[in-house]
Short mmCIF file of C-alpha atoms in Angstrom, two decimals:
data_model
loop_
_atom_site.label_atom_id
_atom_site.label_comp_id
_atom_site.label_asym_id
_atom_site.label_seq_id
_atom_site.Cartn_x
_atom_site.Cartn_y
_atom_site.Cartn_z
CA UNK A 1 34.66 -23.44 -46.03
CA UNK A 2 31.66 -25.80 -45.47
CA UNK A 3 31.07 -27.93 -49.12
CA UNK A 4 34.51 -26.51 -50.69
CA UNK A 5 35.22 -28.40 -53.34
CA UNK A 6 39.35 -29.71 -52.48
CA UNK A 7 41.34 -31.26 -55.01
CA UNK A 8 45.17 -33.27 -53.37
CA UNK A 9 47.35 -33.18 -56.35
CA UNK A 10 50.55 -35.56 -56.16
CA UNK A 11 53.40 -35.41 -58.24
CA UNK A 12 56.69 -37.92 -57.88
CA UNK A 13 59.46 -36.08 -56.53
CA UNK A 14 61.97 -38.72 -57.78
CA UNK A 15 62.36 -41.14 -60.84
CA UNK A 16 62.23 -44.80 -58.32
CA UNK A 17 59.28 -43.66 -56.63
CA UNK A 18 56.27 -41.54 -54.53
CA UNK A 19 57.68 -41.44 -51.02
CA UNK A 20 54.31 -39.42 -50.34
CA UNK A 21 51.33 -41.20 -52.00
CA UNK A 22 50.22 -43.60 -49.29
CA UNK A 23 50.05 -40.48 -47.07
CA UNK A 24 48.00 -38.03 -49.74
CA UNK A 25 45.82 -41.34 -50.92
CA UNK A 26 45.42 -41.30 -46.34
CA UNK A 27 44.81 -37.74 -46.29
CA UNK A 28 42.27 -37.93 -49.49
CA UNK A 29 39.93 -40.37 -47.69
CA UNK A 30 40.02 -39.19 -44.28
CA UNK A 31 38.87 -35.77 -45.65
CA UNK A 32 36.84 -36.98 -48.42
CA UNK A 33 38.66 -34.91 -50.74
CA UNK A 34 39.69 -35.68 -54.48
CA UNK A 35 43.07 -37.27 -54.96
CA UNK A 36 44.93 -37.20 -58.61
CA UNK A 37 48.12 -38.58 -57.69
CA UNK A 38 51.17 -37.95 -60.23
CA UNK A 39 49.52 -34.86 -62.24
CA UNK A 40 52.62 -34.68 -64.23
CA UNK A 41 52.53 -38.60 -65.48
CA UNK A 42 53.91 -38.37 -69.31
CA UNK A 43 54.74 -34.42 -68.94
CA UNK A 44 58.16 -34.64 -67.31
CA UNK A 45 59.60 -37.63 -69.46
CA UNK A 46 58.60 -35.78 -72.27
CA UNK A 47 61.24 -32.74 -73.44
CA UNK A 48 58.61 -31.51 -75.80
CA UNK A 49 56.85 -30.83 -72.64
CA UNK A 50 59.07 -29.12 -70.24
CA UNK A 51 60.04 -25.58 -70.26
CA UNK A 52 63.08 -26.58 -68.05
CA UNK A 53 64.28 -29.92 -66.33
CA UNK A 54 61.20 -29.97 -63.99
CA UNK A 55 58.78 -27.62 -65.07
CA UNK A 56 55.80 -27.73 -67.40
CA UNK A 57 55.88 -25.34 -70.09
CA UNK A 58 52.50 -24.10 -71.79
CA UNK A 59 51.48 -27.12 -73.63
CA UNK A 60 52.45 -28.93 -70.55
CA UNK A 61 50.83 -26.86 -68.28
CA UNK A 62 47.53 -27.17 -70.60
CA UNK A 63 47.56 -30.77 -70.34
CA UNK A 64 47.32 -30.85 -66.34
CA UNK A 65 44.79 -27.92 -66.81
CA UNK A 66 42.82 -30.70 -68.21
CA UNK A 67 43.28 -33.61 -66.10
CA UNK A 68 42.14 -31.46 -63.55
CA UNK A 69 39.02 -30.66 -65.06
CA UNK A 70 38.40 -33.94 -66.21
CA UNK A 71 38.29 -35.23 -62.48
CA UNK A 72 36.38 -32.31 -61.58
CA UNK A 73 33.73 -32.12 -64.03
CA UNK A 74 31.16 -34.39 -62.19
CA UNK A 75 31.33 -32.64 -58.96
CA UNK A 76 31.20 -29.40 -61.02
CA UNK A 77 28.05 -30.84 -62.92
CA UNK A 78 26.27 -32.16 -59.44
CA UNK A 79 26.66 -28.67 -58.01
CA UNK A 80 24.76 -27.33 -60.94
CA UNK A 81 21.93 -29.48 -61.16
CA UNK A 82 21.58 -29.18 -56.88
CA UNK A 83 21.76 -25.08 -57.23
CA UNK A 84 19.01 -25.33 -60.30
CA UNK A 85 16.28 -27.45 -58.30
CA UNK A 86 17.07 -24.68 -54.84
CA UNK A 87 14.92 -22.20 -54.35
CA UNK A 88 14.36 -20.02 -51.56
#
């Protein structure tokens, strides 16, 4: 959809390394879309974190839920100041 707000999320798949963030960090900026690469950084090597070997559990999971509004918040504050000053 024209002016969707997209948001590449990255994650390593292994402990030695991101076979796939050149190509997202490509993707990001030939789309012009937001790139957080390695959304889990500090989750996963934590076991206070993890509700199994590879999955978040819900303090986890609330700690990406905020990285991801953290990178979003400006475009989230743009689009309400440009849909305050339209008027049809």
């Amino acid at each position: 959809e024209k002016n969707a707000l997209v948001l590449l999320i990255g994650t390593r798949l292994t402990l030695f390394g991101d076979e796939y963030r050149g190509i997202f960090s490509r993707v990001s900026k030939k789309t012009k879309c937001l790139y957080m690469p390695d959304i889990l950084k500090g989750i996963i090597q934590g076991s206070s974190l993890k509700s199994d070997e590879v999955h978040p559990n819900a303090k986890g999971y609330e700690i990406v839920a905020g990285r991801i509004f953290e990178k979003i918040r400006p475009l989230l504050n743009s689009q309400r100041a440009s849909q305050k000053s339209f008027r049809p």
